[in-house]
Short mmCIF file of C-alpha atoms in Angstrom, two decimals:
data_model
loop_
_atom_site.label_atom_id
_atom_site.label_comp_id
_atom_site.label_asym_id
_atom_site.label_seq_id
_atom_site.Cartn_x
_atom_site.Cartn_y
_atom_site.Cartn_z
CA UNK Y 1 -2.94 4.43 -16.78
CA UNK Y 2 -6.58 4.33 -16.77
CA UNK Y 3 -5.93 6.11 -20.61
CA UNK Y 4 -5.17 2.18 -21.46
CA UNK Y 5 -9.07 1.60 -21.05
CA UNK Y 6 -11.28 2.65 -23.65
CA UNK Y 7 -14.83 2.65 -24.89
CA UNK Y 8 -16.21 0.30 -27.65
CA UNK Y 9 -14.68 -0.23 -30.41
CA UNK Y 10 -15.72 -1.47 -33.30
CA UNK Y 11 -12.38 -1.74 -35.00
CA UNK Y 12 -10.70 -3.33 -31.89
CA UNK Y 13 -9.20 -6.55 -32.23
CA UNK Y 14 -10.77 -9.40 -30.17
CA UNK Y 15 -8.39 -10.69 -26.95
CA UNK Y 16 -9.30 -14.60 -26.18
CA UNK Y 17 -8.78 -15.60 -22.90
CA UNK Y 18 -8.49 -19.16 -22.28
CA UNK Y 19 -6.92 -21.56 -19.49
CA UNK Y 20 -4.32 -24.55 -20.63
CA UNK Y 21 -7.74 -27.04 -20.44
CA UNK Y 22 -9.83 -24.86 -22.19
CA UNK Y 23 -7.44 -24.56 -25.45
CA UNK Y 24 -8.36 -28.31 -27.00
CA UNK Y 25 -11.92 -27.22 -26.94
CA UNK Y 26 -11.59 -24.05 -28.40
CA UNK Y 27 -9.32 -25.13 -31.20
CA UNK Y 28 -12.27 -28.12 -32.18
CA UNK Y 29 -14.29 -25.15 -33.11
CA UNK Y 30 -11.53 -23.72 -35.50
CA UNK Y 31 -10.75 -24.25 -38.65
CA UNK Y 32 -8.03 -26.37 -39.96
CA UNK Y 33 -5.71 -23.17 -40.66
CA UNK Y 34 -6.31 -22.01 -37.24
CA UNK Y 35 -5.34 -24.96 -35.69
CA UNK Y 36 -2.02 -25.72 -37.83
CA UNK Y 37 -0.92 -21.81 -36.60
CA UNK Y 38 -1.98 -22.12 -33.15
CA UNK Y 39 -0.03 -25.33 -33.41
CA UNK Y 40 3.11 -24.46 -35.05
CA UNK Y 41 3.25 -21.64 -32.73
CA UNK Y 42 3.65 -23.68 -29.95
CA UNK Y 43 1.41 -22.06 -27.76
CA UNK Y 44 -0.35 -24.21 -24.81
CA UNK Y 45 -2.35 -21.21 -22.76
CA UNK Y 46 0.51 -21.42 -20.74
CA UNK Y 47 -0.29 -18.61 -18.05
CA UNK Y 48 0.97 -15.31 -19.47
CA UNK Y 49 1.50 -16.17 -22.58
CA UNK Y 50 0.19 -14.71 -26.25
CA UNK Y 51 -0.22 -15.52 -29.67
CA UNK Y 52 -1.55 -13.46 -32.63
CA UNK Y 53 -3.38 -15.24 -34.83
CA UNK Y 54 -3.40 -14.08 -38.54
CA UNK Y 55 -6.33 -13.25 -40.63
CA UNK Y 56 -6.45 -12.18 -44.41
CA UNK Y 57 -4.10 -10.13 -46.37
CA UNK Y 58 -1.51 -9.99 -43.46
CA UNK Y 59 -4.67 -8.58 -41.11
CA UNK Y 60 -4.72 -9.02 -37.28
CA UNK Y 61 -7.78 -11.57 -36.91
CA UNK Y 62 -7.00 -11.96 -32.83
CA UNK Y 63 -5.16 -12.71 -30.42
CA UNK Y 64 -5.30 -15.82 -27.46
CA UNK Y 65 -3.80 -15.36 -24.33
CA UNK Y 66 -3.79 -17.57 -21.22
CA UNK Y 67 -4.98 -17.56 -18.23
CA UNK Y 68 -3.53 -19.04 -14.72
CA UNK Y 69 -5.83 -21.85 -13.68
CA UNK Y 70 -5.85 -20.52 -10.37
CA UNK Y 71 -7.03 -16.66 -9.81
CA UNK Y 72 -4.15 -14.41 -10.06
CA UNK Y 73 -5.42 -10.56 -9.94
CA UNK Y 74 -2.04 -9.60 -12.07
CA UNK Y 75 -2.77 -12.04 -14.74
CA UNK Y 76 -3.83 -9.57 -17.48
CA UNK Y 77 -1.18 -7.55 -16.35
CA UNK Y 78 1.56 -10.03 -18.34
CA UNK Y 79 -0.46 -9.32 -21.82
CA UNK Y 80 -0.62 -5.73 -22.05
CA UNK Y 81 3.45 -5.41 -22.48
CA UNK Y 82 3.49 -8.63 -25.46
CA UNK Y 83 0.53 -7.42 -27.46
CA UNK Y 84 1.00 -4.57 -30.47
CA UNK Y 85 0.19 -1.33 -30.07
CA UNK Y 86 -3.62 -1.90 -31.23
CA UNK Y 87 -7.12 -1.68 -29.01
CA UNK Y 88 -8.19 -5.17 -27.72
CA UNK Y 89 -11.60 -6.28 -26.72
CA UNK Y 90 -12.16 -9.10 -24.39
CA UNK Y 91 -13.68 -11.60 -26.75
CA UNK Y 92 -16.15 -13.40 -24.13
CA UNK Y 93 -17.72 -11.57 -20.79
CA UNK Y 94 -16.13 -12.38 -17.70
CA UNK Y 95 -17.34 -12.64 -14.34
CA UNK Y 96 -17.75 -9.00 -12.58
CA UNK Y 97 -14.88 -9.75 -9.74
CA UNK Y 98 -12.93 -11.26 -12.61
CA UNK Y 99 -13.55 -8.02 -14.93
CA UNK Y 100 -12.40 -5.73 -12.39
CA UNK Y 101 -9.13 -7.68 -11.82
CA UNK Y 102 -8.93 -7.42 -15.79
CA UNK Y 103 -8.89 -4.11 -15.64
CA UNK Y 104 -7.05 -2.94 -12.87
CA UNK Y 105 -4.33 -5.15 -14.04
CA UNK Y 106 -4.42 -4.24 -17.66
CA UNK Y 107 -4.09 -0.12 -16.25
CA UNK Y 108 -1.47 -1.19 -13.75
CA UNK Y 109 0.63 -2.68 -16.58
CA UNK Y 110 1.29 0.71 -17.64
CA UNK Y 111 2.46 2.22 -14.26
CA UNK Y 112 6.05 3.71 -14.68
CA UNK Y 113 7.72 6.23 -12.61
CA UNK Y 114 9.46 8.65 -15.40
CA UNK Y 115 9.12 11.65 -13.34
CA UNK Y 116 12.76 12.33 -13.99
CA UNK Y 117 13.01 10.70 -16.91
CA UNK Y 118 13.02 12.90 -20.50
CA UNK Y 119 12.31 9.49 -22.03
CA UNK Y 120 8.63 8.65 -21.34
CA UNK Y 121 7.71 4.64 -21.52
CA UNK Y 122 6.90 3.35 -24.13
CA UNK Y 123 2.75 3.41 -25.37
CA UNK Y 124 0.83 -0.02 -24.18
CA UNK Y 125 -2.25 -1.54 -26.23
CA UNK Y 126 -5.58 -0.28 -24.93
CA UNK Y 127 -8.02 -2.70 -23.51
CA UNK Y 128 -12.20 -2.06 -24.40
CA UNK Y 129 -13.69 -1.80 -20.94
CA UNK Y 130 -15.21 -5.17 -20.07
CA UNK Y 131 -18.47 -5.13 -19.86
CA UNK Y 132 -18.81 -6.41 -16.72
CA UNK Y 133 -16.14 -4.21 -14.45
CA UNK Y 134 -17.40 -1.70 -11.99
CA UNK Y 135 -15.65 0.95 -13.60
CA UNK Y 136 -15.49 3.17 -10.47
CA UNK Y 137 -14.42 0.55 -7.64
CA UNK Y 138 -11.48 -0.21 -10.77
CA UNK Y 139 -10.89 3.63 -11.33
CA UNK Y 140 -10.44 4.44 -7.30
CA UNK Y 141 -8.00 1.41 -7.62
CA UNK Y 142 -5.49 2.23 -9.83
CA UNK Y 143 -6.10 5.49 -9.00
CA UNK Y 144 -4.66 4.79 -5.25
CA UNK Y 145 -2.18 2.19 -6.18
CA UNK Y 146 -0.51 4.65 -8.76
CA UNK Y 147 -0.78 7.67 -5.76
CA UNK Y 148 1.03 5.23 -3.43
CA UNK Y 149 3.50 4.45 -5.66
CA UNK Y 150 4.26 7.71 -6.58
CA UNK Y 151 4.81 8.93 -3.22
CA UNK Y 152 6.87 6.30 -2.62
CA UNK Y 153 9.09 6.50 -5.58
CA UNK Y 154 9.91 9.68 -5.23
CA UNK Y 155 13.08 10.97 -3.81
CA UNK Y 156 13.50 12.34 -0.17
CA UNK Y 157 14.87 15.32 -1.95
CA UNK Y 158 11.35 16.26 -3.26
CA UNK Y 159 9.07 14.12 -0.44
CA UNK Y 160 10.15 15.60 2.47
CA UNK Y 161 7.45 16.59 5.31
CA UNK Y 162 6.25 19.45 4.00
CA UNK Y 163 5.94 17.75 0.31
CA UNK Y 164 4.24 14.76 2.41
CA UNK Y 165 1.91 17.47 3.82
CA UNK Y 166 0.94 19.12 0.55
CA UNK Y 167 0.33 15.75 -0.91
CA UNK Y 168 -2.44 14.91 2.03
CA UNK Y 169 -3.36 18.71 1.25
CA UNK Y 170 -4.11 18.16 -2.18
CA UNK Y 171 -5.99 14.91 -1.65
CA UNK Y 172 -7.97 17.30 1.22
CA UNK Y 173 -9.24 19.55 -1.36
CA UNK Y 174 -9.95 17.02 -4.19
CA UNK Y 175 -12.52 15.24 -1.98
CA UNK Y 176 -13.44 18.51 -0.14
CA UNK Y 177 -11.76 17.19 3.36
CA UNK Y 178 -10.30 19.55 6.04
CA UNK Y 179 -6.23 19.28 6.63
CA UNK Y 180 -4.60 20.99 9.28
CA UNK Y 181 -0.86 20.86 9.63
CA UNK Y 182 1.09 21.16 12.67
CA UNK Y 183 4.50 22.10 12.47
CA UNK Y 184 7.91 22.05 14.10
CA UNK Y 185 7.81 23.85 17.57
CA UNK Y 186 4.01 23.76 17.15
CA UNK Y 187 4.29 19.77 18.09
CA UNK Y 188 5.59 20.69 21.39
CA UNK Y 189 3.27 23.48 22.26
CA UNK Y 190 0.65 21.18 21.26
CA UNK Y 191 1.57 18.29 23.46
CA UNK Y 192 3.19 15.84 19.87
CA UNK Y 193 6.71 15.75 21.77
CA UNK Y 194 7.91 12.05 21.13
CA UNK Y 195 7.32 13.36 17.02
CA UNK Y 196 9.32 16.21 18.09
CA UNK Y 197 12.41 15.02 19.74
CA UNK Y 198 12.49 12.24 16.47
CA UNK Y 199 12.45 14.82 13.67
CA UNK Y 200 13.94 18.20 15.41
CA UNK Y 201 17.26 17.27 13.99
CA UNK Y 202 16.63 17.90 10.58
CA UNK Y 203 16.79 20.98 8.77
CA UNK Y 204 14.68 23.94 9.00
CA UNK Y 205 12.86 23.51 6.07
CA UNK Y 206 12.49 19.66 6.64
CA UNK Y 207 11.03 20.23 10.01
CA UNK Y 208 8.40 17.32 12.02
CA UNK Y 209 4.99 17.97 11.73
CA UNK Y 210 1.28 16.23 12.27
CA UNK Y 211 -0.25 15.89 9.29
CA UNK Y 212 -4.44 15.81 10.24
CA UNK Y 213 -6.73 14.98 7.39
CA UNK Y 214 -10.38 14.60 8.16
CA UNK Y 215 -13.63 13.54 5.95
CA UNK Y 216 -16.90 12.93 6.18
CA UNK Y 217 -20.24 12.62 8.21
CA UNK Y 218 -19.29 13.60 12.23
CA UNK Y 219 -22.40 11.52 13.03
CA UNK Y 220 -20.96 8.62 11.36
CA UNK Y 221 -18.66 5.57 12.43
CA UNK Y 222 -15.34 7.00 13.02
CA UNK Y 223 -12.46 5.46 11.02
CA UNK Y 224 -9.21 6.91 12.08
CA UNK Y 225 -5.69 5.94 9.75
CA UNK Y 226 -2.57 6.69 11.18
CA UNK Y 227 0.58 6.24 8.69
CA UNK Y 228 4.46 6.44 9.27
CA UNK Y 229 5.93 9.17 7.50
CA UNK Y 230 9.47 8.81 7.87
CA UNK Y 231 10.36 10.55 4.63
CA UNK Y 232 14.41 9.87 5.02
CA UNK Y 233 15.66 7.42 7.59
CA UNK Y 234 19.63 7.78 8.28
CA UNK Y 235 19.31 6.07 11.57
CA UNK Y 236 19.94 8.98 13.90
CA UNK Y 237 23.27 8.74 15.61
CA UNK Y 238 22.87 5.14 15.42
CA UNK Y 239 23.99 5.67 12.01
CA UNK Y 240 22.23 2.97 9.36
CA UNK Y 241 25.21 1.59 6.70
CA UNK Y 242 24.90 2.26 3.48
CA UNK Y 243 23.34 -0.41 2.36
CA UNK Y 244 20.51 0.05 4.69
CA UNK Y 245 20.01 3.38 4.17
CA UNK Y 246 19.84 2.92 0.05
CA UNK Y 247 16.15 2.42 0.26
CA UNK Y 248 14.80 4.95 3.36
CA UNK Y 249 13.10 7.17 0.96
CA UNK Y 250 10.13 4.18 1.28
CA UNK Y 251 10.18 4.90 4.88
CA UNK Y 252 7.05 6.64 4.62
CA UNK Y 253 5.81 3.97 2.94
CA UNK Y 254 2.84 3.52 5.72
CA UNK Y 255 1.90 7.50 5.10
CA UNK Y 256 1.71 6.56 1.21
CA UNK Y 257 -0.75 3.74 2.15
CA UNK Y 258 -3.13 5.34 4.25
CA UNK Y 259 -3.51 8.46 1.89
CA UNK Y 260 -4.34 5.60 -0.68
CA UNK Y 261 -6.57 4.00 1.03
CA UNK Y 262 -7.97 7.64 2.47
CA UNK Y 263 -8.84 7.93 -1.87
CA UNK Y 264 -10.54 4.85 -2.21
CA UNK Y 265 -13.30 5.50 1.02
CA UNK Y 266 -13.69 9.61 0.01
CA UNK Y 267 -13.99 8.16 -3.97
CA UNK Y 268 -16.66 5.48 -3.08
CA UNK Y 269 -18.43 7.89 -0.60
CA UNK Y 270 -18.59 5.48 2.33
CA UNK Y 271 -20.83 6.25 5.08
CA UNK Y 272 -18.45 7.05 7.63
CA UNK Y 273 -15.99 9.65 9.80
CA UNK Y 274 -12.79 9.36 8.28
CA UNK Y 275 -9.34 10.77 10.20
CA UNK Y 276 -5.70 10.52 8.97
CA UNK Y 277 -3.16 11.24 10.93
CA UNK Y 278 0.66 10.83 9.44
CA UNK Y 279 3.56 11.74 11.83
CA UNK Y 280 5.94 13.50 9.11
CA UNK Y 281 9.84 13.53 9.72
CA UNK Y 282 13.14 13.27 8.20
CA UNK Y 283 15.14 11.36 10.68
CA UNK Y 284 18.37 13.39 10.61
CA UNK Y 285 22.32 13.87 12.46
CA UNK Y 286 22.71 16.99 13.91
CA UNK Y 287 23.44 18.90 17.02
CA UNK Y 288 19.53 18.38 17.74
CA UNK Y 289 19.63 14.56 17.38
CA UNK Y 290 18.12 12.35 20.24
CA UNK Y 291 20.69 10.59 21.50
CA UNK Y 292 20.93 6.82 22.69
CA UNK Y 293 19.27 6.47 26.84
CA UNK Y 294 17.62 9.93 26.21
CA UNK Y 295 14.59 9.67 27.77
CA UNK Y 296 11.48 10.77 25.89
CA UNK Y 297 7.57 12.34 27.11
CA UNK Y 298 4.89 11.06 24.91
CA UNK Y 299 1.03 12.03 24.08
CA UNK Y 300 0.13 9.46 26.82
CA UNK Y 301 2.12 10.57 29.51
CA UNK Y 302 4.17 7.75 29.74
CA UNK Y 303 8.12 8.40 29.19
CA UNK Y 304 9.99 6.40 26.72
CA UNK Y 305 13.82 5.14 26.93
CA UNK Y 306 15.51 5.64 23.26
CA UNK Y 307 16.91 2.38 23.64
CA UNK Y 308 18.15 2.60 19.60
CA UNK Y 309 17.68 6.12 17.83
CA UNK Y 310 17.14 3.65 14.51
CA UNK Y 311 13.80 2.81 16.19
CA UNK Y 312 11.99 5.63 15.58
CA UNK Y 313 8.95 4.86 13.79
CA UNK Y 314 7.29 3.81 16.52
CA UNK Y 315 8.04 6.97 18.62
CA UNK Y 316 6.40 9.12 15.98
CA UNK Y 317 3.77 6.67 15.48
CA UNK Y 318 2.92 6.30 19.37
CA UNK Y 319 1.67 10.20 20.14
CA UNK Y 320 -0.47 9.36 16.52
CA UNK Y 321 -2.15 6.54 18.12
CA UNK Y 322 -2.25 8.31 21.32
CA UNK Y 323 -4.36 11.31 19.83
CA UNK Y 324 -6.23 8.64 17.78
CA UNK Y 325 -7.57 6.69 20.88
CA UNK Y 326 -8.89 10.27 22.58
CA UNK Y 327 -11.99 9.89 19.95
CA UNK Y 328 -12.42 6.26 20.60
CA UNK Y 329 -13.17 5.71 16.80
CA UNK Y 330 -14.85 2.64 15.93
CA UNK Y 331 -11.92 1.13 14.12
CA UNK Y 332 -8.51 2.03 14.18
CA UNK Y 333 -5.41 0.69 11.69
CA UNK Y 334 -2.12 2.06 11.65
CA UNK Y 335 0.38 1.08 8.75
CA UNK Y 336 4.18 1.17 9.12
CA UNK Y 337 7.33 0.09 7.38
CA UNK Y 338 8.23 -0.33 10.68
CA UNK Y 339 10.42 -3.50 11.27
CA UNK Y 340 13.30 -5.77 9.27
CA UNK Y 341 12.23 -8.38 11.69
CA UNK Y 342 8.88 -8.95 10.13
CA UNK Y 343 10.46 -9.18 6.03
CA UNK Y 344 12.84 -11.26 7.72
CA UNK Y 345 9.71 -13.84 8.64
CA UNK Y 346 7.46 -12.83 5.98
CA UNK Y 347 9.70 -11.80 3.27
CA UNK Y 348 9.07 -8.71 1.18
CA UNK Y 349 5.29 -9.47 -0.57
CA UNK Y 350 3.56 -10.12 2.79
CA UNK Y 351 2.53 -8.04 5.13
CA UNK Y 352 2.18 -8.90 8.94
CA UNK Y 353 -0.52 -8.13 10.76
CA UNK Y 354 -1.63 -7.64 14.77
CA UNK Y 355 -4.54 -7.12 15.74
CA UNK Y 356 -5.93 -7.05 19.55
CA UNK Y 357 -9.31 -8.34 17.77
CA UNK Y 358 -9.72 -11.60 16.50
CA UNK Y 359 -12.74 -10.89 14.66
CA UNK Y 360 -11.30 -7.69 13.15
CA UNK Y 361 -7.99 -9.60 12.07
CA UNK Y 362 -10.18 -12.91 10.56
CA UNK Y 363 -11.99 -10.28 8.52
CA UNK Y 364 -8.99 -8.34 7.54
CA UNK Y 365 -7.74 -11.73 6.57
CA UNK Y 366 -10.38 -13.44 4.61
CA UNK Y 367 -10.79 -9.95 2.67
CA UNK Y 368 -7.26 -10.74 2.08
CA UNK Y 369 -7.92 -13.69 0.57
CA UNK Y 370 -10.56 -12.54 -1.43
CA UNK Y 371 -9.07 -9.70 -3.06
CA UNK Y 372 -5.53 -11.61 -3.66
CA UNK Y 373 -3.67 -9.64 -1.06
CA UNK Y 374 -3.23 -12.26 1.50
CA UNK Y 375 -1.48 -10.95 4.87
CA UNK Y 376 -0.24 -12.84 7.84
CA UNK Y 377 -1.09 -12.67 11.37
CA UNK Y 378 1.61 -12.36 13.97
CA UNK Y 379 0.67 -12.82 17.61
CA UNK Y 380 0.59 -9.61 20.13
CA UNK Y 381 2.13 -12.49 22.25
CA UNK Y 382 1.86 -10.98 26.27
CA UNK Y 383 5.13 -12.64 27.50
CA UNK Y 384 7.13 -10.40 25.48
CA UNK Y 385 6.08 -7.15 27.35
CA UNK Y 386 8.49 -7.41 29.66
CA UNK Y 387 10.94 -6.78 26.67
CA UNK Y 388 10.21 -3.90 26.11
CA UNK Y 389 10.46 -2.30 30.31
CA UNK Y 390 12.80 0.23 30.49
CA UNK Y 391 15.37 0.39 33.99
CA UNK Y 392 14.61 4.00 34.03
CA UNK Y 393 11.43 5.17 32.32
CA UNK Y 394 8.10 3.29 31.09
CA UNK Y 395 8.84 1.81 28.07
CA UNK Y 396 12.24 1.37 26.00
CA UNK Y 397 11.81 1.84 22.10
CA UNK Y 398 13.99 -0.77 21.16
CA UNK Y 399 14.96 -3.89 22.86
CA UNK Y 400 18.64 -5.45 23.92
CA UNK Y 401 17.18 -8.67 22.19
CA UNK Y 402 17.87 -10.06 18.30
CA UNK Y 403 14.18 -11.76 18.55
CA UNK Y 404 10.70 -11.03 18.43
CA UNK Y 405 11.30 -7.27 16.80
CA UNK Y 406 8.33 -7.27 15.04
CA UNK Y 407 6.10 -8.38 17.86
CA UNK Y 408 7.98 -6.54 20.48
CA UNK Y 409 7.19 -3.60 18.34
CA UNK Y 410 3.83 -4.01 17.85
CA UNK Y 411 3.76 -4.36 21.60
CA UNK Y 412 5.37 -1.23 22.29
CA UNK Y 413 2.28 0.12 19.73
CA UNK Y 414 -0.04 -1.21 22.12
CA UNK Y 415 0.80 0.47 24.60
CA UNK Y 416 -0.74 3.58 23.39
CA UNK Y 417 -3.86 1.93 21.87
CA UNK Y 418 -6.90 3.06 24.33
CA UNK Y 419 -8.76 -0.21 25.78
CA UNK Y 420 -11.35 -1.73 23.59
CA UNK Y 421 -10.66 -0.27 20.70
CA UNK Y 422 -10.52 -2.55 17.69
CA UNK Y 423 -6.75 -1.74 16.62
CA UNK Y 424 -5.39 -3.65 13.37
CA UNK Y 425 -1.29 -3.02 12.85
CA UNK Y 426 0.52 -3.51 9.50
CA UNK Y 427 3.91 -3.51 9.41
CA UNK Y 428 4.81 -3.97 5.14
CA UNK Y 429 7.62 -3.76 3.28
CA UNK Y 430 5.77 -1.11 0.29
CA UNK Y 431 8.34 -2.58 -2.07
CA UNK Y 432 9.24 -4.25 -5.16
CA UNK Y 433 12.57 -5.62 -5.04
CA UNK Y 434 12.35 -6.86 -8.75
CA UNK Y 435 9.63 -6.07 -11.60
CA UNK Y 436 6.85 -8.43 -12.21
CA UNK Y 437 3.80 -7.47 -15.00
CA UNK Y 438 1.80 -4.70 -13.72
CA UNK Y 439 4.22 -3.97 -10.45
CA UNK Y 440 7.90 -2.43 -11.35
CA UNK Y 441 10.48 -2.78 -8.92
CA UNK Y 442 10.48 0.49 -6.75
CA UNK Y 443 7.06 1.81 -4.55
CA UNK Y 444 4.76 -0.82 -4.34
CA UNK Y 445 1.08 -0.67 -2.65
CA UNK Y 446 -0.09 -3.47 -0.16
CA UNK Y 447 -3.12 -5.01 1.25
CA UNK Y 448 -5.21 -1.70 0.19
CA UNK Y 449 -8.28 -3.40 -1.25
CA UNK Y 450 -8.27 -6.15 1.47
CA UNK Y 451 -8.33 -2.96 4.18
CA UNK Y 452 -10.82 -0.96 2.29
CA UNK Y 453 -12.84 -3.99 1.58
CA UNK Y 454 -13.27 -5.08 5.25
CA UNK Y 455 -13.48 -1.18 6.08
CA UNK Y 456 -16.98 -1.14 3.99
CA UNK Y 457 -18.37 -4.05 5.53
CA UNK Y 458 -17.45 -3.30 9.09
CA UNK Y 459 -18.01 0.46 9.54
CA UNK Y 460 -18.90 1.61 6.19
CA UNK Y 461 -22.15 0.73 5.32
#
């Protein structure tokens, strides 16, 4: 993708860039042949929208485009796939925030998943690097974007845990990080037995492990990640229908996030102590299966009821956060595909968020903002604790109630959060349901430059 921006060229063909106000203006300043075509065209800078405009001898003189009137980060991803094959070149400078966008978007246009495909998409114009873009906060970008999707996209069959593992391993050595791996009956010996007892059923080469990725300066801020990897969710023996399971190769979705957003702080170098930590199962039927009332040790000592075996995201998830609190890091975010409940409020482009710190959470969401990835924030309302008490251990996993699953969740999350540690939770959906420019249906990345964003200016620095 980043192949689709180039250096100068003087033979490149200049892109104009203009909102549905800005078009009367610019056509004043043409001449009379210009005008007629632009006219008889029909084009208005409608956003999206192209139109070549002709030069001598049948030449390419140019090309306008138009812009949204309101900022849309994806809006030079709709150009890329309507242009020819040719090298553009923005024909005015842009703003830096704006160039970025440009860019990232243009790259992103040309994202496609062909892995096992022996027809290769089809070749996208090339775009001159503005002149303006921070070409390294854009490369780390796309970069992580395409690395989540990727992981994503690709089947359980080849992203299982250990292929999970060996794709935090290979990040590991790229940036020079350590990554230590611990593995099936190592969990229990180890004291991981919630991650255990969720991913013993599967098969022997498929078996639960920690994943353990650390970076950076010891005498820095510590930043610890912790991701869901779920890399197949059948339910357990209560069984998911086939139309639910379809999808639960995204189910690591939150491990695919936090390895991308792992890139982006090792690539920019921030000042800081970075951990990942990705529970890795495949949550399988066998003989080994936890069963429904089983009653589960965690990390934390406390003992958890399975009160649905299709709620097991946050079992692997709690001994994460449990080991993740011993360090007391500085800040602490956890990303899940965790609940229905919360697309079911939010629908599938917006992630929720908790957060037990309001300043933490109003950062997280005017970065949000900022960076066009807005998130919502759900309450970690204290009522609904009692929802999730358990008649015969500390906690039940999944509650007898159709309401509040995303917040009763997030409360069970809580529970093995140490005190005062500033704790964001995103529960996403890390999928496109249909294609839109510069994000295909399949794997889709969420809310990563809004986290790494507020990451730099809180503990980064």
């Amino acid at each position: 993708m980043l192949e689709q921006l180039v250096e100068a060229d003087d033979a490149a063909t200049d892109l104009i860039v203009l909102r549905k106000g800005e078009l009367p203006a610019w056509l004043g300043g043409q001449p009379d042949s210009v005008r007629r075509w632009v006219e008889q065209t029909g084009f208005k800078a409608e956003p999206g929208t192209v139109c070549l405009l002709p030069g001598e001898g049948g030449a390419l003189a140019g090309a306008l485009a138009g812009l949204p009137d309101e900022d849309d980060p994806w809006a030079f991803a709709h150009f890329a796939p309507k242009l020819p094959v040719r090298t553009f070149r923005l024909a005015a400078s842009l703003p830096a925030i704006q160039a970025d966008r440009a860019a990232t978007a243009w790259a992103l246009a040309a994202y496609a998943f062909d892995r096992y495909k022996g027809r290769k998409a089809n070749d996208l114009p090339r775009l001159v690097w503005p002149e303006t873009a921070d070409r390294a906060r854009v490369t780390r970008e796309v970069e992580a974007i395409a690395l989540v999707r990727d992981l994503i996209n690709t089947p359980a069959s080849n992203m299982g845990p250990a292929e999970l593992a060996s794709a935090a391993d290979a990040l590991a050595a790229r940036f020079g990080a350590k990554c230590r791996v611990i593995v099936g009956d190592g969990l229990e010996v180890e004291n991981y037995p919630a991650i255990f007892a969720v991913g013993r059923a599967a098969a022997q080469n498929r078996r639960p492990r920690l994943i353990d990725l650390r970076w950076g300066d010891e005498m820095a801020p510590k930043l610890t990640l912790v991701g869901k990897g779920v890399c197949f969710d059948t339910g357990g023996l209560d069984l998911k229908p086939s139309s639910n399971m379809k999808l639960m190769k995204k189910d690591m979705g939150g491990a695919a996030h936090v390895l991308g957003l792992a890139s982006m702080i090792m690539a920019a170098g921030l000042r800081l102590r970075l951990r990942v930590l990705i529970p890795a199962v495949e949550n399988s039927v066998s003989g080994e299966a936890m069963r429904p009332l089983d009653v589960l040790a965690t990390r934390k000592g406390l003992t958890v009821e399975v009160g649905n075996t299709d709620a097991e995201g946050r079992l692997i998830l709690c001994d994460a956060l449990a080991e993740a609190s011993s360090e007391k890091p500085a800040l602490l975010i956890d990303m899940a595909t965790l609940t229905g409940a919360a697309r079911s409020a939010l629908g599938t482009d917006l992630p929720a968020l908790f957060c037990n710190d309001d300043g933490l959470a109003a950062q997280i969401l005017e970065q949000g903002e900022a960076e066009g990835e807005p998130l919502w924030r759900l309450p970690l309302h204290k009522p609904y604790r009692r929802m999730i008490d358990s008649k015969v251990a500390d906690l039940t996993n999944a509650t007898d109630s159709p309401h509040a699953g995303a917040i009763t969740a997030a409360l069970f999350l809580q529970e093995f959060v140490g005190p005062q540690i500033p704790w964001a939770h995103l529960d996403i959906m890390a999928w496109n349901g249909a294609a839109r420019p510069g994000r295909p249906e399949g794997g889709e990345a969420l809310a990563l430059r809004a986290l790494f964003a507020t990451i730099a200016q809180r503990v980064g620095g």
